[in-house]
Amino acid sequence: MKHVKWFEEVGTGDVALVGGKNASLGELIRNLREKGVNVPSGFAITADAYKYVIEKAGIREKIKDTLADLDTHDMENLSTRGRKIRELIENAPCPEDLEEEIRMAYREMEQRYGENVDVAVRSSATAEDLPTASFAGQQETYLNVRGEDQLVEKVMECFASLFTDRAISYRVDKGFDHLSVYLSVGVQKMVRSDLASAGVMFSIDPESGFRDAVYITGAYGLGENVVQGTVNPDQFYVFKPTLKEDFRPIVEKKLGAKRKKMVYKETETGTEQKDITIEEQRKFVLSDDEVLTLGRWACIIEDHYGMPMDIEWAKDGITNELFIVQARPETVHSQRDLTGFETYVLEEDRDLLKEEGKLLVEGEAVGHKIGSGEVNVIEDASDIRKFKPGQVLVTKMTDPDWEPIMKVAGAIVADKGGRTCHAAIISRELGIPCVIGTDNGQEILKGVKEVTVDCSEGIGRIYEGKLKYRVDKLTTSNLPRPCTQIMMNAGVPENAFVHGQIPNDGVGLAREEFIINSYVGIHPLALIDYEQLKSRAKEDEKIASVIEKIDERSASYADKVQFFIDNLAMGIGKIAAGFYPNDVIVRLSDFKTNEYANLLGGYLYEPEESNPMIGWRGASRYYDKKFKPAFGLECKAIKKVREEMGLTNVKVMVPFCRTPEEGRNVIKTMNEFGLKQGEEGLEVYVMCEIPSNVILADEFADVFDGFSIGSNDLTQLTLGLDRDSDLVAHLFDERNEAVKRLVKHVIEAAHEHEPRRKIGICGQAPSDFPEFAEFLVECGIDSISLNPDAVISTRLNVAEVEKRIGKCT
């Protein structure tokens, strides 16, 4: 056949013939099926066929004339010209010989898959799915097409969609000549994901550009809802290096709302939307095994193409098989200069903004920028002419028709969609801050004059008014590498993939309590006692309220204890993945009793103390029979990270350990829960934050593998003051000579011990005071762990000090 090619006949060298999408499908089928990657078959109607239609109809010059006075910044001008050209093509007759070829190919599909086979009809432009330009969603797709007549009709409509308004505008922006871009059409066997689920995945983190993670999104029904942003999908991250070693490193699972699904119409071709029950919404659309299979396929596809990939997947609800239905190059981070990056910093106090009611709404952050401007709420694409450059676009969701205004927006806010939806992909490509999945952003922001859209912390936040922010530009190509390790303090897993790309030597302090607060939010003993509390709830309204909130937070888990273990493990795992293979030292939970009491159900288990800061905290809790079962969940979470996810770069650290004997009790308790010091290289550190840790440093060194100085607690306990008290705050200073003498002494004691013990610092002082960092280097400290924003400046400072004192020469 002259104008039809089966996917098995084409590959990446045939973009000019069958377009980027079809060429990639052929490449996948020909090369990766044997590696286990399932791809539905089909055929391509070539770009030559499109040229043939235009030539036979004699409309090329008419198209050229219509575009002569095109102005893509004038919405009316763009709309009129686009519509006129589409009508020219749609009204053109399909040449008889071409039509017969299309019908013959469909009959062959029927022989393969059955009579009246359901197919997807997708446009595949010759300037589409390129490494430098995605052209995502520029042309049309038609699903559940059946029969020869309907197929021919949809092919002609696909040809016409080369001139949608958004495609015309995008080509102008990217510098493509309209008459030098042609269209092929792909006809592919449908996967019955309307009876199961579908979605999008990237072989790179689309937000941070972190290359060692596969990001997967999914929702019930056909995948168009995820692509278009009609639903907020489930989200998963899989860590590639240990996945390739046959571990199971799912480092994030986030349940999406998934309120609707696109399905086949019951009595005719085409699709329709259906509501999803609450019970279904509370379940993940993929099992862990399926997530891992998709992750492996993403790695195989990326390795074959030699670049990060944007991939669409679907699960067949009849056979329960997974399929890849599209794969294209990722076009944002793969083009980025990796020798430098920008960090956006909001110069206002976020906690204060929240207290004053300036925080209006939250959602998913796309990118890590900050933008501000006048609010313009637009509910329908027909009103996009009302949008002015620099405004903040607020809407329910976007599709490719919105692109002419998206490219001039100061920021974008969308109620619907996940990180792989249209609004996310395009705003990322345009470099515009975007918050998606706000749910009620249109309603809340209606009537608000100006806002600031903040994506800089991994969570999308919209504040009232234009707030001050700065952009820090870092160049990493010529940074010195000091002998002293420059590590980072971490506690927010959402930031791990971004901060891990700042030159560093690992994480000196990963705060477990931060993860428990944000990922779990429930007192561990309330989860252990869930069934018992549930029976008491019938007679106690307060406990009934606790149970209701536990059920809401852990909706996808029947086993509430496993909810704690899995979520803590994923939070730790994501940080460990972001900094792999460097050490990540995880401090075991260091909540005070008043902080534990604030967790859901915490009031049932926590005593009231007059001074929680020096009360029942840290090591003293772990072996206490009242808390020991809860500590066991922490141990199981860390064990899961190291053994199931393969992230053996995780070490643990015991906080507030008052005596060496207490340290031995903690080590013994950890052993009971399967977390054994020395096994698979597991090191156990102790926080040095109590004067006894310094005075008995040699004895603590017999128990632990290393020390990390906590300068905040060490200062308050040395100077005898409560650092939470405003009355004595003026006396709190880590640079006090008494504190410095203790620091110097413990560094010497750690290094003199046989065997020599590693010692670092993870307190606030080196971040705040460069001269304190100099003092630490002069004392010979092994590592300094800092807040992310101080890592580069401290690295430069430390390198200068080492040069001056002749260290490491």
Tab-separated table of C-alpha atoms in Angstrom, residues 382-563:
chain	number	residue	atom	x	y	z
A	382	SER	CA	-14.477	31.469	24.682
A	383	ASP	CA	-13.501	34.245	27.151
A	384	ILE	CA	-9.726	34.020	26.720
A	385	ARG	CA	-9.751	37.263	24.710
A	386	LYS	CA	-10.304	39.051	28.056
A	387	PHE	CA	-6.884	37.971	29.323
A	388	LYS	CA	-4.041	40.502	29.499
A	389	PRO	CA	-0.300	39.748	29.525
A	390	GLY	CA	1.192	39.401	33.028
A	391	GLN	CA	-2.073	38.465	34.707
A	392	VAL	CA	-2.494	35.324	36.824
A	393	LEU	CA	-4.747	32.925	34.925
A	394	VAL	CA	-7.227	31.177	37.234
A	395	THR	CA	-9.444	28.495	35.720
A	396	LYS	CA	-10.873	25.008	36.181
A	397	MET	CA	-8.461	23.324	33.748
A	398	THR	CA	-6.693	24.169	30.506
A	399	ASP	CA	-6.447	22.423	27.179
A	400	PRO	CA	-4.358	23.295	24.104
A	401	ASP	CA	-6.863	25.994	23.075
A	402	TRP	CA	-5.643	28.070	26.036
A	403	GLU	CA	-1.981	28.136	25.007
A	404	PRO	CA	-2.038	31.544	23.279
A	405	ILE	CA	-2.761	33.197	26.655
A	406	MET	CA	-0.822	30.752	28.846
A	407	LYS	CA	2.443	31.877	27.271
A	408	VAL	CA	1.903	35.488	28.436
A	409	ALA	CA	0.599	34.679	31.945
A	410	GLY	CA	2.455	35.718	35.112
A	411	ALA	CA	1.322	32.461	36.731
A	412	ILE	CA	-1.412	29.838	36.337
A	413	VAL	CA	-3.853	28.340	38.854
A	414	ALA	CA	-6.073	25.383	37.865
A	415	ASP	CA	-8.677	23.634	40.027
A	416	LYS	CA	-8.248	20.272	38.290
A	417	GLY	CA	-5.388	18.139	37.026
A	418	GLY	CA	-2.215	16.379	38.117
A	419	ARG	CA	1.437	17.024	37.324
A	420	THR	CA	1.180	15.380	33.922
A	421	CYS	CA	-1.919	17.274	32.758
A	422	HIS	CA	-1.891	19.857	29.975
A	423	ALA	CA	-1.599	22.883	32.298
A	424	ALA	CA	1.419	21.315	34.050
A	425	ILE	CA	3.238	20.262	30.882
A	426	ILE	CA	2.837	23.584	29.093
A	427	SER	CA	3.575	25.833	32.102
A	428	ARG	CA	6.711	23.759	32.740
A	429	GLU	CA	7.768	24.170	29.124
A	430	LEU	CA	7.053	27.902	29.270
A	431	GLY	CA	8.814	28.310	32.636
A	432	ILE	CA	5.729	29.785	34.322
A	433	PRO	CA	4.823	28.999	37.983
A	434	CYS	CA	1.646	26.947	38.102
A	435	VAL	CA	-0.498	25.466	40.877
A	436	ILE	CA	-2.863	22.647	39.922
A	437	GLY	CA	-5.515	20.657	41.769
A	438	THR	CA	-6.667	23.542	43.976
A	439	ASP	CA	-10.232	22.177	43.738
A	440	ASN	CA	-11.917	25.496	44.609
A	441	GLY	CA	-9.353	28.077	43.481
A	442	GLN	CA	-11.752	29.810	41.078
A	443	GLU	CA	-14.300	30.295	43.844
A	444	ILE	CA	-11.793	31.564	46.437
A	445	LEU	CA	-9.865	33.887	44.100
A	446	LYS	CA	-12.900	35.474	42.479
A	447	GLY	CA	-12.891	39.093	43.593
A	448	VAL	CA	-9.256	39.002	44.798
A	449	LYS	CA	-7.266	41.743	43.068
A	450	GLU	CA	-3.644	40.526	43.148
A	451	VAL	CA	-1.929	37.320	44.250
A	452	THR	CA	1.496	35.712	44.550
A	453	VAL	CA	1.806	32.135	43.307
A	454	ASP	CA	4.566	30.313	45.221
A	455	CYS	CA	5.878	26.944	44.005
A	456	SER	CA	9.316	27.282	45.621
A	457	GLU	CA	8.805	24.779	48.468
A	458	GLY	CA	7.295	21.802	46.656
A	459	ILE	CA	3.732	22.778	47.617
A	460	GLY	CA	1.716	25.233	45.521
A	461	ARG	CA	0.530	28.175	47.616
A	462	ILE	CA	-1.418	31.263	46.527
A	463	TYR	CA	-1.075	34.304	48.778
A	464	GLU	CA	-3.050	37.532	48.627
A	465	GLY	CA	-1.160	40.539	47.264
A	466	LYS	CA	2.150	40.964	45.468
A	467	LEU	CA	4.806	39.690	47.874
A	468	LYS	CA	8.561	40.248	47.712
A	469	TYR	CA	10.749	37.410	46.493
A	470	ARG	CA	14.258	37.038	45.137
A	471	VAL	CA	15.974	34.762	42.647
A	472	ASP	CA	19.336	33.285	43.683
A	473	LYS	CA	21.406	32.147	40.699
A	474	LEU	CA	23.970	29.446	41.374
A	475	THR	CA	26.759	28.243	39.109
A	476	THR	CA	28.050	24.853	40.122
A	477	SER	CA	30.665	24.120	37.474
A	478	ASN	CA	33.684	25.626	39.301
A	479	LEU	CA	32.795	25.024	42.953
A	480	PRO	CA	35.712	23.865	45.134
A	481	ARG	CA	35.314	20.555	46.969
A	482	PRO	CA	36.579	20.945	50.542
A	483	CYS	CA	37.860	18.003	52.615
A	484	THR	CA	35.261	18.751	55.273
A	485	GLN	CA	32.005	17.178	54.132
A	486	ILE	CA	29.285	19.753	53.456
A	487	MET	CA	25.983	18.021	54.123
A	488	MET	CA	22.399	19.197	54.289
A	489	ASN	CA	19.569	19.235	56.832
A	490	ALA	CA	16.312	17.813	55.417
A	491	GLY	CA	12.815	17.101	56.623
A	492	VAL	CA	10.509	17.814	53.685
A	493	PRO	CA	10.568	14.860	51.249
A	494	GLU	CA	8.924	16.994	48.530
A	495	ASN	CA	12.129	19.033	48.275
A	496	ALA	CA	14.575	16.121	48.209
A	497	PHE	CA	14.898	15.853	44.426
A	498	VAL	CA	15.580	19.594	44.119
A	499	HIS	CA	17.954	19.973	47.052
A	500	GLY	CA	19.782	16.764	46.168
A	501	GLN	CA	21.009	18.465	42.983
A	502	ILE	CA	22.787	21.201	44.948
A	503	PRO	CA	26.422	20.039	45.300
A	504	ASN	CA	26.553	18.251	48.668
A	505	ASP	CA	27.934	15.223	50.521
A	506	GLY	CA	24.619	13.848	51.756
A	507	VAL	CA	22.158	14.567	54.568
A	508	GLY	CA	23.542	15.044	58.053
A	509	LEU	CA	20.092	15.400	59.609
A	510	ALA	CA	16.810	14.051	58.216
A	511	ARG	CA	14.152	14.939	60.764
A	512	GLU	CA	11.760	12.016	61.140
A	513	GLU	CA	9.189	14.022	63.074
A	514	PHE	CA	8.695	16.344	60.086
A	515	ILE	CA	7.800	13.319	57.957
A	516	ILE	CA	5.478	11.856	60.598
A	517	ASN	CA	3.697	15.201	60.900
A	518	SER	CA	3.076	15.678	57.176
A	519	TYR	CA	2.847	12.085	55.869
A	520	VAL	CA	0.991	10.464	58.792
A	521	GLY	CA	-0.328	13.080	61.238
A	522	ILE	CA	-1.592	10.369	63.634
A	523	HIS	CA	-0.103	9.226	66.943
A	524	PRO	CA	1.429	5.763	66.278
A	525	LEU	CA	-0.175	4.240	69.384
A	526	ALA	CA	-3.614	5.330	68.131
A	527	LEU	CA	-2.960	3.302	64.986
A	528	ILE	CA	-1.722	0.302	66.990
A	529	ASP	CA	-4.839	0.527	69.203
A	530	TYR	CA	-7.182	1.295	66.269
A	531	GLU	CA	-9.589	-1.634	66.784
A	532	GLN	CA	-9.725	-1.059	70.534
A	533	LEU	CA	-10.410	2.669	70.027
A	534	LYS	CA	-13.055	1.854	67.439
A	535	SER	CA	-15.015	-0.136	70.024
A	536	ARG	CA	-14.680	2.694	72.560
A	537	ALA	CA	-15.887	5.236	69.975
A	538	LYS	CA	-19.482	4.072	70.423
A	539	GLU	CA	-19.516	5.606	73.897
A	540	ASP	CA	-17.060	8.488	73.507
A	541	GLU	CA	-17.724	11.297	70.993
A	542	LYS	CA	-14.166	12.596	71.127
A	543	ILE	CA	-12.704	9.182	70.295
A	544	ALA	CA	-15.362	8.735	67.591
A	545	SER	CA	-14.086	11.956	65.989
A	546	VAL	CA	-10.498	10.636	66.159
A	547	ILE	CA	-11.531	7.369	64.461
A	548	GLU	CA	-13.378	9.265	61.723
A	549	LYS	CA	-10.289	11.371	60.978
A	550	ILE	CA	-7.991	8.328	61.058
A	551	ASP	CA	-10.253	6.599	58.532
A	552	GLU	CA	-10.180	9.678	56.334
A	553	ARG	CA	-6.362	9.991	56.387
A	554	SER	CA	-5.689	6.279	55.920
A	555	ALA	CA	-8.601	5.516	53.593
A	556	SER	CA	-6.573	3.303	51.250
A	557	TYR	CA	-5.318	1.092	54.128
A	558	ALA	CA	-7.291	-1.592	55.964
A	559	ASP	CA	-4.198	-2.191	58.133
A	560	LYS	CA	-3.682	1.086	59.994
A	561	VAL	CA	-0.293	0.060	61.398
A	562	GLN	CA	0.944	-0.577	57.851
A	563	PHE	CA	-0.250	2.918	56.933
